[in-house]
Amino acid sequence: MTRVAYLFPGQGSQKVGMGRSLAEACSAAQHAIELASHVAGFDVAELCFEGPDDRLRSTQNAQLALYVCSVAAVRCLQEHWQVQPFAAAGHSVGEYAALTAAGALEFEDGVRLVMRRGELMAEAAAANPGSMAAVLGLTAEVVTGICSEVRAAGGGVVVPANLNGAGQVVISGSAEAVANASERAKLQGARKILPLAVSGAFHSPLMVRAGDQLYATLAVTGFRKPACAVLSNVTAQPVETPADIIGGLTQQVSGTVRWEETMQWLVDREVNITIEFGSGEVLTNLAKRTVPGVQAIAVNSAATLQAAVQALQEQAA
């Protein structure tokens, strides 16, 4: 039996040119981008296709571009091959695309929410500056312990932001605390520390105010029960009701993304294909390392769309 999970990437996966190939080859993608431009009040196609990079890298623009291109890619696949996903999951802002793909969130409402989320997170980053870094080669338990040690010693705010699996944990907090935790991680055998090119300490307590402010917008959005399982970042469990969705998205802004547990949930329920939609193959490559028994593919261009359709046809044969 084929069980498919849709995956959607988070900030950091965006790149200039994203969505162009699909928009040129697929009317559904073109329509989604045009609709997003109408809702946003500016040319989203120009943002995604032309950038420039520094514009696309800003928090507000990166989140919107990823959401729009992710949903556009899903609609392209659906135009070529009808498949009902068993589950959907998104990394950070990708959770909004997962909810849209599952019918729990209207696309236009998602555009508005993602724009508001990006705006509030940018404001929080300006008010409470911080940084993030990827720690490679240590377990989540070790990195969590290091963050606790730094905080206990009065070194400032630093927490595990993304538990990605395959020996990859992203930490987030004040710049000094992140630097301190990074040095301790090196001493404990981390293979590499990669500072991330982000504008704030996302998924940390420094973002609590942004989440609280976002709640007001989430609370008046017309969410519906998802048509398939949609896994919350903060619990790695399915959300069942609009109230669950609103609570999860509020907490998610400052909470830890439990991606490794999310992937394990899929494996435990015999998902055998993951399809990443949007830009790049970050989640696809991570899946190949964390759940090697699952076929992991990506849809981010006309060529990868055709490859995905072929893979699904072969599974159905």
Tab-separated table of C-alpha atoms in Angstrom:
chain	number	residue	atom	x	y	z
A	1	MET	CA	0.000	0.000	0.000
A	2	THR	CA	1.285	3.448	-0.936
A	3	ARG	CA	1.137	6.089	1.776
A	4	VAL	CA	2.278	9.557	0.789
A	5	ALA	CA	3.235	12.439	3.081
A	6	TYR	CA	3.550	16.013	1.867
A	7	LEU	CA	6.447	18.018	3.348
A	8	PHE	CA	6.951	21.780	3.219
A	9	PRO	CA	10.237	23.605	3.948
A	10	GLY	CA	10.865	26.549	6.224
A	11	GLN	CA	12.841	29.760	5.994
A	12	GLY	CA	16.343	29.244	4.654
A	13	SER	CA	15.179	27.160	1.692
A	14	GLN	CA	14.215	30.185	-0.400
A	15	LYS	CA	16.331	31.158	-3.400
A	16	VAL	CA	16.035	33.561	-6.318
A	17	GLY	CA	14.216	31.923	-9.213
A	18	MET	CA	12.015	29.752	-7.012
A	19	GLY	CA	8.706	28.888	-8.618
A	20	ARG	CA	9.606	30.169	-12.081
A	21	SER	CA	9.952	26.788	-13.793
A	22	LEU	CA	6.638	25.533	-12.407
A	23	ALA	CA	4.824	28.766	-13.256
A	24	GLU	CA	6.068	28.547	-16.838
A	25	ALA	CA	4.999	24.912	-17.172
A	26	CYS	CA	1.856	24.764	-15.066
A	27	SER	CA	-1.197	27.032	-15.160
A	28	ALA	CA	-2.134	26.081	-11.586
A	29	ALA	CA	1.162	27.445	-10.263
A	30	GLN	CA	0.852	30.607	-12.303
A	31	HIS	CA	-2.659	31.184	-11.015
A	32	ALA	CA	-1.597	30.658	-7.375
A	33	ILE	CA	1.214	33.196	-7.694
A	34	GLU	CA	-1.075	35.716	-9.393
A	35	LEU	CA	-3.685	35.284	-6.657
A	36	ALA	CA	-1.031	35.752	-3.971
A	37	SER	CA	0.089	38.973	-5.679
A	38	HIS	CA	-3.492	40.254	-5.596
A	39	VAL	CA	-3.843	39.485	-1.881
A	40	ALA	CA	-0.369	40.763	-0.937
A	41	GLY	CA	-0.663	43.965	-2.955
A	42	PHE	CA	2.633	43.551	-4.800
A	43	ASP	CA	4.188	41.335	-7.478
A	44	VAL	CA	5.020	38.066	-5.730
A	45	ALA	CA	6.278	36.584	-9.006
A	46	GLU	CA	8.897	39.318	-9.259
A	47	LEU	CA	9.958	38.675	-5.652
A	48	CYS	CA	10.358	34.926	-6.222
A	49	PHE	CA	11.777	34.993	-9.748
A	50	GLU	CA	13.996	38.095	-9.618
A	51	GLY	CA	14.765	38.718	-5.949
A	52	PRO	CA	17.324	40.145	-5.481
A	53	ASP	CA	18.728	37.814	-2.867
A	54	ASP	CA	18.845	40.336	-0.022
A	55	ARG	CA	15.181	41.192	-0.585
A	56	LEU	CA	14.143	37.551	-0.708
A	57	ARG	CA	16.190	36.759	2.401
A	58	SER	CA	14.252	39.183	4.642
A	59	THR	CA	11.950	37.423	7.075
A	60	GLN	CA	8.702	38.841	5.707
A	61	ASN	CA	9.516	38.102	2.067
A	62	ALA	CA	11.130	34.681	2.606
A	63	GLN	CA	8.140	33.316	4.485
A	64	LEU	CA	5.628	34.580	1.932
A	65	ALA	CA	7.661	33.302	-1.025
A	66	LEU	CA	8.037	29.842	0.501
A	67	TYR	CA	4.354	29.565	1.332
A	68	VAL	CA	3.212	30.642	-2.129
A	69	CYS	CA	5.692	28.481	-4.047
A	70	SER	CA	4.932	25.458	-1.854
A	71	VAL	CA	1.185	25.669	-2.457
A	72	ALA	CA	1.787	26.356	-6.162
A	73	ALA	CA	3.879	23.175	-6.409
A	74	VAL	CA	1.156	21.095	-4.735
A	75	ARG	CA	-1.412	22.400	-7.189
A	76	CYS	CA	0.867	21.497	-10.088
A	77	LEU	CA	1.136	17.914	-8.886
A	78	GLN	CA	-2.613	17.686	-8.402
A	79	GLU	CA	-3.087	18.920	-11.952
A	80	HIS	CA	-0.984	16.012	-13.251
A	81	TRP	CA	-1.697	13.227	-10.740
A	82	GLN	CA	-4.471	13.014	-8.177
A	83	VAL	CA	-3.088	11.686	-4.896
A	84	GLN	CA	-4.660	11.985	-1.457
A	85	PRO	CA	-1.853	12.397	1.081
A	86	PHE	CA	-1.967	10.336	4.242
A	87	ALA	CA	-0.334	13.185	6.150
A	88	ALA	CA	1.229	16.614	5.727
A	89	ALA	CA	3.896	18.397	7.741
A	90	GLY	CA	5.724	21.668	7.376
A	91	HIS	CA	8.933	22.913	8.952
A	92	SER	CA	8.247	26.225	10.709
A	93	VAL	CA	6.371	28.463	8.212
A	94	GLY	CA	5.922	25.355	6.086
A	95	GLU	CA	3.191	24.284	8.510
A	96	TYR	CA	0.907	26.877	6.901
A	97	ALA	CA	1.363	25.248	3.498
A	98	ALA	CA	0.675	21.841	5.062
A	99	LEU	CA	-2.606	23.133	6.479
A	100	THR	CA	-3.558	24.591	3.101
A	101	ALA	CA	-2.731	21.341	1.298
A	102	ALA	CA	-4.956	19.498	3.791
A	103	GLY	CA	-7.891	21.842	3.187
A	104	ALA	CA	-7.742	23.359	6.683
A	105	LEU	CA	-6.685	26.841	5.550
A	106	GLU	CA	-7.771	28.830	2.499
A	107	PHE	CA	-4.868	29.949	0.343
A	108	GLU	CA	-5.777	33.642	0.515
A	109	ASP	CA	-6.036	33.484	4.307
A	110	GLY	CA	-2.665	31.727	4.374
A	111	VAL	CA	-1.072	34.565	2.408
A	112	ARG	CA	-2.392	37.091	4.922
A	113	LEU	CA	-1.338	35.015	7.915
A	114	VAL	CA	2.171	34.359	6.644
A	115	MET	CA	2.657	38.049	5.873
A	116	ARG	CA	1.527	38.968	9.388
A	117	ARG	CA	3.712	36.264	10.924
A	118	GLY	CA	6.764	37.519	9.057
A	119	GLU	CA	6.049	41.110	10.030
A	120	LEU	CA	5.683	40.285	13.722
A	121	MET	CA	8.773	38.071	13.792
A	122	ALA	CA	10.820	40.811	12.135
A	123	GLU	CA	9.603	43.308	14.738
A	124	ALA	CA	10.461	40.905	17.556
A	125	ALA	CA	13.913	40.329	16.078
A	126	ALA	CA	14.551	44.069	15.988
A	127	ALA	CA	13.368	44.484	19.581
A	128	ASN	CA	15.217	41.404	20.897
A	129	PRO	CA	18.233	40.760	18.661
A	130	GLY	CA	19.555	37.236	18.482
A	131	SER	CA	21.053	34.584	16.261
A	132	MET	CA	20.840	30.909	15.327
A	133	ALA	CA	23.380	28.186	14.584
A	134	ALA	CA	23.238	24.598	13.399
A	135	VAL	CA	25.128	22.126	15.577
A	136	LEU	CA	26.185	19.048	13.622
A	137	GLY	CA	27.331	15.758	15.061
A	138	LEU	CA	25.764	15.800	18.525
A	139	THR	CA	22.533	14.270	19.768
A	140	ALA	CA	19.519	16.358	20.664
A	141	GLU	CA	19.963	15.362	24.314
A	142	VAL	CA	23.542	16.627	24.436
A	143	VAL	CA	22.708	19.930	22.750
A	144	THR	CA	19.692	20.442	24.994
A	145	GLY	CA	21.954	19.889	28.001
A	146	ILE	CA	24.484	22.404	26.724
A	147	CYS	CA	21.771	25.040	26.298
A	148	SER	CA	20.554	24.364	29.835
A	149	GLU	CA	24.095	24.773	31.187
A	150	VAL	CA	24.525	28.142	29.468
A	151	ARG	CA	21.216	29.436	30.814
A	152	ALA	CA	21.931	28.127	34.331
A	153	ALA	CA	25.270	29.934	34.320
A	154	GLY	CA	23.538	33.219	33.528
A	155	GLY	CA	24.765	33.235	29.960
A	156	GLY	CA	21.484	34.392	28.463
A	157	VAL	CA	18.733	32.832	26.392
A	158	VAL	CA	19.617	29.838	24.209
A	159	VAL	CA	17.407	26.862	23.378
A	160	PRO	CA	17.147	24.050	20.831
A	161	ALA	CA	15.031	25.576	18.046
A	162	ASN	CA	14.927	22.748	15.518
A	163	LEU	CA	15.392	19.079	16.386
A	164	ASN	CA	16.004	17.976	12.812
A	165	GLY	CA	17.537	14.531	13.338
A	166	ALA	CA	20.590	12.943	11.725
A	167	GLY	CA	22.822	14.708	14.251
A	168	GLN	CA	21.516	18.164	13.347
A	169	VAL	CA	20.161	20.510	15.996
A	170	VAL	CA	19.625	24.230	15.457
A	171	ILE	CA	20.029	26.456	18.508
A	172	SER	CA	18.562	29.925	18.924
A	173	GLY	CA	18.802	32.810	21.360
A	174	SER	CA	20.833	35.881	22.187
A	175	ALA	CA	24.012	36.189	20.128
A	176	GLU	CA	26.264	35.837	23.180
A	177	ALA	CA	24.451	32.767	24.469
A	178	VAL	CA	24.447	31.084	21.054
A	179	ALA	CA	28.189	31.742	20.712
A	180	ASN	CA	28.789	30.348	24.213
A	181	ALA	CA	26.721	27.220	23.505
A	182	SER	CA	28.519	26.763	20.179
A	183	GLU	CA	31.913	26.781	21.890
A	184	ARG	CA	30.725	24.260	24.468
A	185	ALA	CA	29.362	22.071	21.668
A	186	LYS	CA	32.770	22.094	19.964
A	187	LEU	CA	34.403	20.994	23.210
A	188	GLN	CA	31.925	18.126	23.458
A	189	GLY	CA	32.752	16.875	19.983
A	190	ALA	CA	30.449	18.687	17.555
A	191	ARG	CA	31.569	18.006	13.995
A	192	LYS	CA	30.701	21.485	12.785
A	193	ILE	CA	28.928	24.653	13.891
A	194	LEU	CA	27.174	26.588	11.145
A	195	PRO	CA	25.928	30.105	11.996
A	196	LEU	CA	22.674	30.688	10.115
A	197	ALA	CA	22.004	33.728	7.945
A	198	VAL	CA	18.813	34.771	9.734
A	199	SER	CA	17.723	38.087	11.175
A	200	GLY	CA	16.555	36.890	14.571
A	201	ALA	CA	16.346	34.198	17.231
A	202	PHE	CA	13.396	32.336	15.760
A	203	HIS	CA	11.746	29.505	17.726
A	204	SER	CA	13.123	30.836	20.994
A	205	PRO	CA	11.655	32.724	23.968
A	206	LEU	CA	12.760	35.962	22.281
A	207	MET	CA	9.823	35.422	19.890
A	208	VAL	CA	7.088	34.974	22.518
A	209	ARG	CA	5.665	38.452	21.945
A	210	ALA	CA	5.380	37.795	18.206
A	211	GLY	CA	3.421	34.608	18.863
A	212	ASP	CA	1.119	36.348	21.320
A	213	GLN	CA	0.401	39.109	18.807
A	214	LEU	CA	-0.122	36.617	15.982
A	215	TYR	CA	-2.792	34.865	18.049
A	216	ALA	CA	-5.207	37.751	17.479
A	217	THR	CA	-5.062	37.185	13.717
A	218	LEU	CA	-5.115	33.399	13.970
A	219	ALA	CA	-8.184	33.526	16.214
A	220	VAL	CA	-10.318	35.250	13.561
A	221	THR	CA	-9.164	33.027	10.688
A	222	GLY	CA	-11.590	30.404	9.406
A	223	PHE	CA	-9.647	27.186	9.962
A	224	ARG	CA	-11.319	23.831	9.271
A	225	LYS	CA	-10.652	20.253	10.328
A	226	PRO	CA	-7.838	18.901	8.091
A	227	ALA	CA	-8.745	16.289	5.483
A	228	CYS	CA	-5.586	14.360	6.359
A	229	ALA	CA	-3.275	14.259	9.354
A	230	VAL	CA	-1.357	17.544	9.738
A	231	LEU	CA	1.452	17.312	12.275
A	232	SER	CA	2.090	20.228	14.598
A	233	ASN	CA	5.667	21.425	14.959
A	234	VAL	CA	5.357	21.796	18.721
A	235	THR	CA	3.865	18.363	19.479
A	236	ALA	CA	4.788	16.219	16.441
A	237	GLN	CA	1.184	14.982	16.639
A	238	PRO	CA	-1.820	15.629	14.394
A	239	VAL	CA	-4.000	18.681	14.973
A	240	GLU	CA	-7.678	17.744	15.056
A	241	THR	CA	-9.645	20.977	15.456
A	242	PRO	CA	-9.365	24.671	14.583
A	243	ALA	CA	-8.570	25.347	18.247
A	244	ASP	CA	-5.664	22.870	18.055
A	245	ILE	CA	-4.376	24.593	14.926
A	246	ILE	CA	-4.573	28.082	16.412
A	247	GLY	CA	-2.861	27.011	19.636
A	248	GLY	CA	-0.106	25.169	17.799
A	249	LEU	CA	0.656	28.014	15.386
A	250	THR	CA	0.759	30.493	18.273
A	251	GLN	CA	3.231	28.378	20.258
A	252	GLN	CA	5.236	27.475	17.171
A	253	VAL	CA	6.694	30.969	16.758
A	254	SER	CA	8.729	30.608	19.960
A	255	GLY	CA	8.629	26.818	20.356
A	256	THR	CA	10.883	23.999	19.235
A	257	VAL	CA	10.288	22.394	15.835
A	258	ARG	CA	10.218	18.645	16.566
A	259	TRP	CA	11.047	17.481	13.068
A	260	GLU	CA	12.781	14.200	13.923
A	261	GLU	CA	9.725	13.099	15.920
A	262	THR	CA	7.507	14.198	13.041
A	263	MET	CA	9.352	11.970	10.596
A	264	GLN	CA	9.249	9.083	13.049
A	265	TRP	CA	5.463	9.495	13.363
A	266	LEU	CA	5.204	9.081	9.591
A	267	VAL	CA	7.432	6.001	9.551
A	268	ASP	CA	5.515	4.394	12.417
A	269	ARG	CA	2.370	4.661	10.277
A	270	GLU	CA	4.015	3.109	7.233
A	271	VAL	CA	4.375	6.201	5.078
A	272	ASN	CA	6.626	5.094	2.206
A	273	ILE	CA	6.863	8.229	0.052
A	274	THR	CA	7.531	11.822	1.088
A	275	ILE	CA	7.139	14.667	-1.390
A	276	GLU	CA	8.711	18.016	-0.537
A	277	PHE	CA	7.086	20.995	-2.239
A	278	GLY	CA	8.453	24.478	-2.792
A	279	SER	CA	12.119	25.374	-3.035
A	280	GLY	CA	15.217	23.230	-2.705
A	281	GLU	CA	15.517	19.759	-1.212
A	282	VAL	CA	16.455	20.408	2.422
A	283	LEU	CA	13.740	18.176	3.871
A	284	THR	CA	14.217	15.563	1.143
A	285	ASN	CA	17.921	15.235	1.908
A	286	LEU	CA	17.200	15.150	5.629
A	287	ALA	CA	14.635	12.383	5.101
A	288	LYS	CA	17.159	10.332	3.150
A	289	ARG	CA	19.443	10.417	6.195
A	290	THR	CA	16.861	9.988	8.960
A	291	VAL	CA	14.362	7.572	7.366
A	292	PRO	CA	16.308	5.851	4.567
A	293	GLY	CA	13.578	3.259	3.990
A	294	VAL	CA	11.210	5.965	2.731
A	295	GLN	CA	11.338	7.182	-0.872
A	296	ALA	CA	11.983	10.933	-0.631
A	297	ILE	CA	11.370	13.158	-3.647
A	298	ALA	CA	10.930	16.881	-4.246
A	299	VAL	CA	8.741	19.016	-6.511
A	300	ASN	CA	10.275	22.424	-7.174
A	301	SER	CA	10.562	22.613	-10.979
A	302	ALA	CA	8.966	21.261	-14.143
A	303	ALA	CA	11.573	18.500	-14.295
A	304	THR	CA	11.116	17.380	-10.691
A	305	LEU	CA	7.337	17.510	-11.162
A	306	GLN	CA	7.571	14.986	-13.980
A	307	ALA	CA	9.899	12.793	-11.915
A	308	ALA	CA	7.430	12.836	-9.021
A	309	VAL	CA	4.521	11.909	-11.275
A	310	GLN	CA	6.545	9.020	-12.705
A	311	ALA	CA	7.449	7.773	-9.212
A	312	LEU	CA	3.800	7.845	-8.148
A	313	GLN	CA	2.735	6.037	-11.312
A	314	GLU	CA	5.276	3.312	-10.663
A	315	GLN	CA	4.051	2.903	-7.084
A	316	ALA	CA	0.467	2.640	-8.303
A	317	ALA	CA	1.272	0.061	-11.006
